[in-house]
Every structure is written in structure tokens, then in C-alpha cells.
JSON list of C-alpha atoms in Angstrom, two decimals:
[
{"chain": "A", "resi": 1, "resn": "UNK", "atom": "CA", "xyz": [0.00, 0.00, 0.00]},
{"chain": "A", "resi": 2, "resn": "UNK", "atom": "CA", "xyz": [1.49, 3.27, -1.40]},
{"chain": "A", "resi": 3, "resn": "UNK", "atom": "CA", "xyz": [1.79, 5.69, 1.44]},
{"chain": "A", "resi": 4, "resn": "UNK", "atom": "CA", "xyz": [0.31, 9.24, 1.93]},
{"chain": "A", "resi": 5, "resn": "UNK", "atom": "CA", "xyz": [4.04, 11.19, 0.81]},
{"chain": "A", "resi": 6, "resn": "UNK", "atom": "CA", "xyz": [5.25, 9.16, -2.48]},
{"chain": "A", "resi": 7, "resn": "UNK", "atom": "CA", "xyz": [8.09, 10.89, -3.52]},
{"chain": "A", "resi": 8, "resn": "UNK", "atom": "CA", "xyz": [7.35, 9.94, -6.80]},
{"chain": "A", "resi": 9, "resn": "UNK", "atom": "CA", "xyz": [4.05, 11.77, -7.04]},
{"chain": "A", "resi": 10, "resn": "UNK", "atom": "CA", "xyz": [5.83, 15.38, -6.32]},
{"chain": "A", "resi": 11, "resn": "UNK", "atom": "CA", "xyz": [8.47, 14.86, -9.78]},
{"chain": "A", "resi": 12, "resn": "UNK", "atom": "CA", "xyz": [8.72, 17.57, -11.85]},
{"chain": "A", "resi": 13, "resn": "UNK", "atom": "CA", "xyz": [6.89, 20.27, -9.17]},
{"chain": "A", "resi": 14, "resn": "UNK", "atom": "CA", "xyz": [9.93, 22.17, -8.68]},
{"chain": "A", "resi": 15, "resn": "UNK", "atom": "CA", "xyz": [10.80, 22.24, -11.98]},
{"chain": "A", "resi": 16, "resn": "UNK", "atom": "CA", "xyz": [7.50, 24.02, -13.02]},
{"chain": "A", "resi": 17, "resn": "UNK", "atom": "CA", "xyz": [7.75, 26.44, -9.99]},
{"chain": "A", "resi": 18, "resn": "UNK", "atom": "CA", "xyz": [11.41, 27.85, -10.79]},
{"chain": "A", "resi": 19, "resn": "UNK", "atom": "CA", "xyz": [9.82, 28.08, -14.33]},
{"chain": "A", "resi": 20, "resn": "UNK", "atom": "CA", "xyz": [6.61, 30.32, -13.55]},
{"chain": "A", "resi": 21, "resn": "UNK", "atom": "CA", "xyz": [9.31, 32.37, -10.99]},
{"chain": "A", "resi": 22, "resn": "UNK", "atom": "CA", "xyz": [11.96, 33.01, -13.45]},
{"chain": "A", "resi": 23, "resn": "UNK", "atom": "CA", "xyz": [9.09, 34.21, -16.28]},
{"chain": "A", "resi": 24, "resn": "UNK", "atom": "CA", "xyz": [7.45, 36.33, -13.50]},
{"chain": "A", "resi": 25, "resn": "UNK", "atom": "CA", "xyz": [11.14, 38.16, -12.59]},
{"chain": "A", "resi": 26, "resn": "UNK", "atom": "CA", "xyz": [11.91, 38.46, -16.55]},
{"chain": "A", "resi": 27, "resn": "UNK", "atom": "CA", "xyz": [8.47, 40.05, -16.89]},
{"chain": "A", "resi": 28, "resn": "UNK", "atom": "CA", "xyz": [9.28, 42.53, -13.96]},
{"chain": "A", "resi": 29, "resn": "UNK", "atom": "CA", "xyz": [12.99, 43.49, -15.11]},
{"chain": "A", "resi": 30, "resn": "UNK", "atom": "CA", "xyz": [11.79, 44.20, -18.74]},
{"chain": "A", "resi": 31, "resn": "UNK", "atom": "CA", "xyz": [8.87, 46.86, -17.53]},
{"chain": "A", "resi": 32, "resn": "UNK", "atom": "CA", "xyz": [11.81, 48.06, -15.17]},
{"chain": "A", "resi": 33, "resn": "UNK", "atom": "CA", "xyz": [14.11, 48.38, -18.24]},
{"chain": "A", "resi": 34, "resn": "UNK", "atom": "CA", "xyz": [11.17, 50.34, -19.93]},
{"chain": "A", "resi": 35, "resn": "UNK", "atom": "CA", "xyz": [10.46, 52.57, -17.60]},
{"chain": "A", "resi": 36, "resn": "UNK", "atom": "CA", "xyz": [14.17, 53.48, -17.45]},
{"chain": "A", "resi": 37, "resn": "UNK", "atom": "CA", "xyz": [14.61, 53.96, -20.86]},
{"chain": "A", "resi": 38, "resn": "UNK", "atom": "CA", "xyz": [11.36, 56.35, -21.00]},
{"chain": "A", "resi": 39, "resn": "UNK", "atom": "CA", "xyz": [12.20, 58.57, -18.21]},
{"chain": "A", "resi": 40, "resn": "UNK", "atom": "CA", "xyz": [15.49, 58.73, -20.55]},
{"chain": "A", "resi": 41, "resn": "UNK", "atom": "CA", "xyz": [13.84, 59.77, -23.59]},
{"chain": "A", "resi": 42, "resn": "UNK", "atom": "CA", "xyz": [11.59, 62.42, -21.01]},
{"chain": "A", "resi": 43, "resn": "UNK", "atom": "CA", "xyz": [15.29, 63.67, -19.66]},
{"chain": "A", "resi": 44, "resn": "UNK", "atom": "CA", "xyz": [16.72, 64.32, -23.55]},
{"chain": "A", "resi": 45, "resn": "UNK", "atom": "CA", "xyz": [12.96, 65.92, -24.14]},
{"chain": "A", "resi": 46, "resn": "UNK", "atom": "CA", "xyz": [13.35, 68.59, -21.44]},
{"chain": "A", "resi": 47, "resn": "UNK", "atom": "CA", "xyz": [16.97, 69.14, -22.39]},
{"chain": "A", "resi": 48, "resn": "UNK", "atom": "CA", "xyz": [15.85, 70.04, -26.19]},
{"chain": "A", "resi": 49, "resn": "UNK", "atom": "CA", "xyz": [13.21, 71.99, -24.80]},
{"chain": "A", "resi": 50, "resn": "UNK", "atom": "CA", "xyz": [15.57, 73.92, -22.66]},
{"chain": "A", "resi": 51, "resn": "UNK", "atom": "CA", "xyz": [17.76, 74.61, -25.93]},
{"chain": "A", "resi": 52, "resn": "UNK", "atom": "CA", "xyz": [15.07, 75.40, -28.05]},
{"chain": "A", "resi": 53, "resn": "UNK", "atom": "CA", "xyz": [13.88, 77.84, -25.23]},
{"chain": "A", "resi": 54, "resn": "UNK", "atom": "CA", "xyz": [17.54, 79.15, -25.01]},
{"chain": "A", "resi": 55, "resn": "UNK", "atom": "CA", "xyz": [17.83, 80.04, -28.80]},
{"chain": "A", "resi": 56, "resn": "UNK", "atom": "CA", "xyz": [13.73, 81.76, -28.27]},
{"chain": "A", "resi": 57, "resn": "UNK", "atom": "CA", "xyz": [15.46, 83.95, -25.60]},
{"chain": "A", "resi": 58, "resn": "UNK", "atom": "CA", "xyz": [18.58, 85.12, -27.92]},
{"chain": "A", "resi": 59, "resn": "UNK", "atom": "CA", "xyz": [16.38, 85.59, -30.27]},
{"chain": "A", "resi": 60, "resn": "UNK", "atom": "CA", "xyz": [14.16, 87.74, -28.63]},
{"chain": "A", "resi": 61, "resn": "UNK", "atom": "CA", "xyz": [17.54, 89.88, -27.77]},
{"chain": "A", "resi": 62, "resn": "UNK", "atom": "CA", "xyz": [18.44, 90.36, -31.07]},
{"chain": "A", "resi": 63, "resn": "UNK", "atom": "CA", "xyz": [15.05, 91.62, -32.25]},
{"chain": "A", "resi": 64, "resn": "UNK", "atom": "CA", "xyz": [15.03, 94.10, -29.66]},
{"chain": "A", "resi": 65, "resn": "UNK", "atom": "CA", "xyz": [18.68, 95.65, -30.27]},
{"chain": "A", "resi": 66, "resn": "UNK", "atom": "CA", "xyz": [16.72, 95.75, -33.89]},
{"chain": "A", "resi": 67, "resn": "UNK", "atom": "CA", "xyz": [13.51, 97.08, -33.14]},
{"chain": "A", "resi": 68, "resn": "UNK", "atom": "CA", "xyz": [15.92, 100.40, -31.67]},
{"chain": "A", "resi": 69, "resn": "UNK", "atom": "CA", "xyz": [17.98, 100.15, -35.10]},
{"chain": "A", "resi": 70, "resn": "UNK", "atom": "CA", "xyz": [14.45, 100.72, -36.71]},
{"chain": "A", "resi": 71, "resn": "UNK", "atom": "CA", "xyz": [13.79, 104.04, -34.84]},
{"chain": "A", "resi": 72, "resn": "UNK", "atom": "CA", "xyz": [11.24, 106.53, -36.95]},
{"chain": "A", "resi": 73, "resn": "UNK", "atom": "CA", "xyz": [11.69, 103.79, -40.29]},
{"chain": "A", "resi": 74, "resn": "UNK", "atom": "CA", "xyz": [8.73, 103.22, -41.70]},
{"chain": "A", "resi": 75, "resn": "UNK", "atom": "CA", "xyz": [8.36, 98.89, -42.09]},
{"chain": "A", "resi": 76, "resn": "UNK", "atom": "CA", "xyz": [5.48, 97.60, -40.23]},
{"chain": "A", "resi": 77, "resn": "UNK", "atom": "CA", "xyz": [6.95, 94.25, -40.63]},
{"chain": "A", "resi": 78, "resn": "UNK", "atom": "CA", "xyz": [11.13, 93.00, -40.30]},
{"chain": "A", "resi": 79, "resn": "UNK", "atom": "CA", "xyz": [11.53, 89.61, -40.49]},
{"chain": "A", "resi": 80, "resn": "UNK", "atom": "CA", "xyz": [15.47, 87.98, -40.04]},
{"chain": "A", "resi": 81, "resn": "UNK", "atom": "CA", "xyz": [15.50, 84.59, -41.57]},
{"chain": "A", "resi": 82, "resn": "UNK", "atom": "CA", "xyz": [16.28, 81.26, -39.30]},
{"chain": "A", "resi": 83, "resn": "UNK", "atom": "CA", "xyz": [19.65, 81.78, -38.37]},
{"chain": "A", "resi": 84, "resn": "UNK", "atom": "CA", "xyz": [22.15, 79.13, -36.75]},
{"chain": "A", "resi": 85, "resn": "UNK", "atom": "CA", "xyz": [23.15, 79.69, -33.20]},
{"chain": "A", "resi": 86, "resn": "UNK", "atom": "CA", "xyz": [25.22, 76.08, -32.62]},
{"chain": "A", "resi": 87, "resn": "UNK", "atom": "CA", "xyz": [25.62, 73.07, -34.65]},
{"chain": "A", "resi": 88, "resn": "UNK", "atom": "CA", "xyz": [21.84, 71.84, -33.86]},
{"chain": "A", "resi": 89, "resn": "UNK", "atom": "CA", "xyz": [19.99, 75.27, -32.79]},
{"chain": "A", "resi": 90, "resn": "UNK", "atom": "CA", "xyz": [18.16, 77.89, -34.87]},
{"chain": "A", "resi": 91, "resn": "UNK", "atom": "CA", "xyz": [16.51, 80.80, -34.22]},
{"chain": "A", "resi": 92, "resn": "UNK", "atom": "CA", "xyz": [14.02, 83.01, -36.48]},
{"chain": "A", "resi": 93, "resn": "UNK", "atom": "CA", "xyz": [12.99, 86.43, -35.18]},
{"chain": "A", "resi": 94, "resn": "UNK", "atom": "CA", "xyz": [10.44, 88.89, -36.37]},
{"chain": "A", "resi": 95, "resn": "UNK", "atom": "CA", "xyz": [9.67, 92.84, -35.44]},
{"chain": "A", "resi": 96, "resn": "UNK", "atom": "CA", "xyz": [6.16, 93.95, -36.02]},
{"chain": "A", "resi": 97, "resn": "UNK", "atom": "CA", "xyz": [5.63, 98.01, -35.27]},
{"chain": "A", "resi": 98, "resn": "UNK", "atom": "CA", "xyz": [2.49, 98.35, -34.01]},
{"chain": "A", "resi": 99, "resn": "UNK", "atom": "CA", "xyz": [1.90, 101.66, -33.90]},
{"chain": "A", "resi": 100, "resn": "UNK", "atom": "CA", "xyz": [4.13, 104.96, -34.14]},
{"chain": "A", "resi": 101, "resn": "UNK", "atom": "CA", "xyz": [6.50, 103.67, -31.05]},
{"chain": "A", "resi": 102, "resn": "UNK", "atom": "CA", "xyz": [4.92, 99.75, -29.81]},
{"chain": "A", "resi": 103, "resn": "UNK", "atom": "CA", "xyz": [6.35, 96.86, -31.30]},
{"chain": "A", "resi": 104, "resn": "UNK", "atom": "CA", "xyz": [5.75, 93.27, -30.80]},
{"chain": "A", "resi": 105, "resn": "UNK", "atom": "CA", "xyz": [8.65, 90.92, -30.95]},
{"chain": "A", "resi": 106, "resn": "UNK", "atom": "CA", "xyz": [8.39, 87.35, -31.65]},
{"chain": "A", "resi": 107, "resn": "UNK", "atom": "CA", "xyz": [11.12, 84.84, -31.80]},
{"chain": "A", "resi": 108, "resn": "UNK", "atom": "CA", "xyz": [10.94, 80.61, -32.75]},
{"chain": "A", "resi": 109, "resn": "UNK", "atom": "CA", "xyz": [14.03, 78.52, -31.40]},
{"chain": "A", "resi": 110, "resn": "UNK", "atom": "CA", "xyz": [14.25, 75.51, -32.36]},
{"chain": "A", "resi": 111, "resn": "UNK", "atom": "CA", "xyz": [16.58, 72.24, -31.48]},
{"chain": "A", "resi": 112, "resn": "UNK", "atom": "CA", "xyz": [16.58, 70.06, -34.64]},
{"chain": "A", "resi": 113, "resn": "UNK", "atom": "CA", "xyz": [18.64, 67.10, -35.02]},
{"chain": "A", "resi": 114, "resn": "UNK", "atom": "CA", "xyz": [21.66, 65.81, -37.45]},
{"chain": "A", "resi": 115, "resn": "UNK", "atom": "CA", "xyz": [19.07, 65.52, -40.46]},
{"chain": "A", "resi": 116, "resn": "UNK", "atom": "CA", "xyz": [17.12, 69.21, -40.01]},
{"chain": "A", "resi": 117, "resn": "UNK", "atom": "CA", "xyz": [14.44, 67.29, -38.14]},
{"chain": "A", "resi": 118, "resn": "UNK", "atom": "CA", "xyz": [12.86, 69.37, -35.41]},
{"chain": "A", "resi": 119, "resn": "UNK", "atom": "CA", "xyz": [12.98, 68.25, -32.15]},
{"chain": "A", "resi": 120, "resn": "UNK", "atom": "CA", "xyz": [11.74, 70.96, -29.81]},
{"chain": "A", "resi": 121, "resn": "UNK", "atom": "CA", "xyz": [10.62, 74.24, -30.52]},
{"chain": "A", "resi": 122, "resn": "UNK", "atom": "CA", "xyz": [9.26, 77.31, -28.51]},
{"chain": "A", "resi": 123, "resn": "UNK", "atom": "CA", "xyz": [8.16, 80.92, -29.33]},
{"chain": "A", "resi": 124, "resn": "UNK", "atom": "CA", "xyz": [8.02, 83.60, -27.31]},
{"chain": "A", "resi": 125, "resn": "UNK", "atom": "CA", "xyz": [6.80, 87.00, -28.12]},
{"chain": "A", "resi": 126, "resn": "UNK", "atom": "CA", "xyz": [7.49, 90.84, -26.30]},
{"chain": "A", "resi": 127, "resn": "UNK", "atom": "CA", "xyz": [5.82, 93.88, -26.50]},
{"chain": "A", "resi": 128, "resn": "UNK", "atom": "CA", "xyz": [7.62, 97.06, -26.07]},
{"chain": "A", "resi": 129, "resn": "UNK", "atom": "CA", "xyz": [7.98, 100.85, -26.84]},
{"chain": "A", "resi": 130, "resn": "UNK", "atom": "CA", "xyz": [10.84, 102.35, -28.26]},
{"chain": "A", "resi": 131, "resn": "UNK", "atom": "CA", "xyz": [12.05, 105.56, -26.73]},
{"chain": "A", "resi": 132, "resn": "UNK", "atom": "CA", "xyz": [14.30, 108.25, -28.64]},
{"chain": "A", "resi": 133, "resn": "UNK", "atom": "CA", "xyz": [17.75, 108.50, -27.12]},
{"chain": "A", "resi": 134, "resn": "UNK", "atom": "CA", "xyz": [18.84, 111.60, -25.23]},
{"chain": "A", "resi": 135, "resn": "UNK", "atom": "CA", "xyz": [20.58, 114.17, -27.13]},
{"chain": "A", "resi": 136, "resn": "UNK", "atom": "CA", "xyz": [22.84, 112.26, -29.92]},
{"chain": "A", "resi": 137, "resn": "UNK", "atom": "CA", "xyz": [22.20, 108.88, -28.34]},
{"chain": "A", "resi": 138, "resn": "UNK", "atom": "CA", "xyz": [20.11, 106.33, -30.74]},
{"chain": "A", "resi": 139, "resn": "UNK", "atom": "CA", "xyz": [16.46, 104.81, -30.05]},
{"chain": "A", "resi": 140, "resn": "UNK", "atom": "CA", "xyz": [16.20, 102.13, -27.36]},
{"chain": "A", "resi": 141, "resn": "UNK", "atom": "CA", "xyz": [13.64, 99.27, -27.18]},
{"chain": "A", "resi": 142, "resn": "UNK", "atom": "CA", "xyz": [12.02, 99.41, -23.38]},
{"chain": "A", "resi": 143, "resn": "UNK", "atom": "CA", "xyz": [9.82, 96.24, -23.00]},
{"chain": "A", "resi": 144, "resn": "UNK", "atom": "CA", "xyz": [6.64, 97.09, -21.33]},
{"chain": "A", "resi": 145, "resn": "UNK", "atom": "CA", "xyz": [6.56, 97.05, -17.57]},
{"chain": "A", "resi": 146, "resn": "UNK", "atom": "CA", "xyz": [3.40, 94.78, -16.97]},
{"chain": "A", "resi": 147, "resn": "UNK", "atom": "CA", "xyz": [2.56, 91.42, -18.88]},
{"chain": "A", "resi": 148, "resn": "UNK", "atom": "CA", "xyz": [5.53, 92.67, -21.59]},
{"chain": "A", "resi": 149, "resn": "UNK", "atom": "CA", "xyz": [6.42, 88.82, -21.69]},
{"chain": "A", "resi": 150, "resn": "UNK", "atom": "CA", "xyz": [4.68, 85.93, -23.17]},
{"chain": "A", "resi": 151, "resn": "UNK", "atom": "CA", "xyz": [5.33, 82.09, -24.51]},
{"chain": "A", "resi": 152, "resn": "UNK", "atom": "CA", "xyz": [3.06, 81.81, -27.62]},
{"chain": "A", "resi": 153, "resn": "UNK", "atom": "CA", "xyz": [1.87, 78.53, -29.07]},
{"chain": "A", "resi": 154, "resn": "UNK", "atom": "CA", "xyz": [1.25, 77.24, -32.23]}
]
């Protein structure tokens, strides 16, 4: 008469459990490796964003050291073409008079990648005066003291 605990019954049990364990650890170190690798791709995201940003802002400094070159000229409208700021950064600025002495100032940086491929890009925009220089001194754009700032969106 076979007893109760046959050794014989359990073959193969142990087997099967390392089995389901080993699937159930590979399961949890490949979400692990994908969540990694996203907040990676979120990290390079932000950077380009920050770049793209960057260029915005330069851009933005340029147009205004323009908008006081334009002074009492009569162009509504002065566009500068995208120009390079790095090896992978590109800015486009644009100075729209709005009436005898307010302009608005709008700049688009953009990060782009090794085949011209954008990869971030921001505008920002600024509304200002321009004031005539004292005595012989030239024009000089004075961004408006409240809300003078703004991101813009597509």
C-alpha cells in the first residue's frame, strides 16, 4: 500500500515552480528596463526643450537691439531669416511696429537634429515701446513694464 508522501508523485513540481518564478522576474525586469529607458527619452525631451527655449530667448535679444535700429523707419513688418546659433539650434525672429513707437517681438528657437528634423521648438513673443535717445544717443527698445512677456503657441 502506497503511502500518503510518495516521492514519486511530487516529480517535476519544482521544476515548473522555478519556471513560472523566473518568467514572473523576466516580466518585472523588462517593464523596469522600460520605464528606465522612458524617463530617458523624457530627460533628452526637457533638455531640447531647454535649448530650443535658449535660442527663443537670444532671439528675442536680437530683435530688440533691432527694433531700436528701426527708430522713426517706416516697415510695419522685419523679419530675419532662421539663423544658426550652434551646430543643432536655430533661431528666427520677427519685429512687427504696431503703432508709431509699440512693437511686438516674436522669436521661434528651435533644437533640430543631425538631419534638419525638429525636435523641440518654442516661441516667445514681447511687447515694447521704443524711446528716442537723449541728445545724440540712438532709439532704445524698453519692454513694457506689466505682462511685456509671453510664450506663444502654435
Amino acid at each position: 500500500m502506497p503511502s500518503a508522501h510518495d516521492p514519486g508523485r511530487e516529480r517535476g513540481f519544482g521544476l515548473l515552480l522555478v519556471v513560472v518564478l523566473l518568467a514572473l522576474m523576466g516580466a518585472l525586469s523588462l517593464g523596469a528596463f522600460g520605464a528606465a529607458r522612458q524617463e530617458c527619452r523624457n530627460a533628452s525631451d526637457l533638455g531640447y526643450a531647454a535649448q530650443a527655449f535658449e535660442a527663443a530667448e537670444s532671439g528675442l535679444a536680437a530683435a530688440a537691439s533691432a527694433a531700436a535700429g528701426l527708430g522713426g523707419a517706416l516697415p510695419f513688418t522685419s523679419q530675419a531669416g532662421p539663423a544658426s546659433l550652434g551646430a543643432r539650434t536655430r533661431v528666427a525672429t520677427k519685429v512687427t511696429r504696431l503703432n508709431e513707437s509699440l512693437f511686438l517681438l516674436t522669436s521661434v528657437g528651435e533644437r533640430i537634429d543631425g538631419g534638419g528634423a525638429v525636435l523641440a521648438r518654442r516661441f516667445l513673443g514681447l511687447v515694447g515701446k521704443l524711446e528716442s535717445g537723449v541728445g545724440s544717443a540712438p532709439p532704445r527698445f524698453v519692454p513694457l513694464e506689466s505682462r511685456a512677456w509671453a510664450q506663444l503657441y502654435d
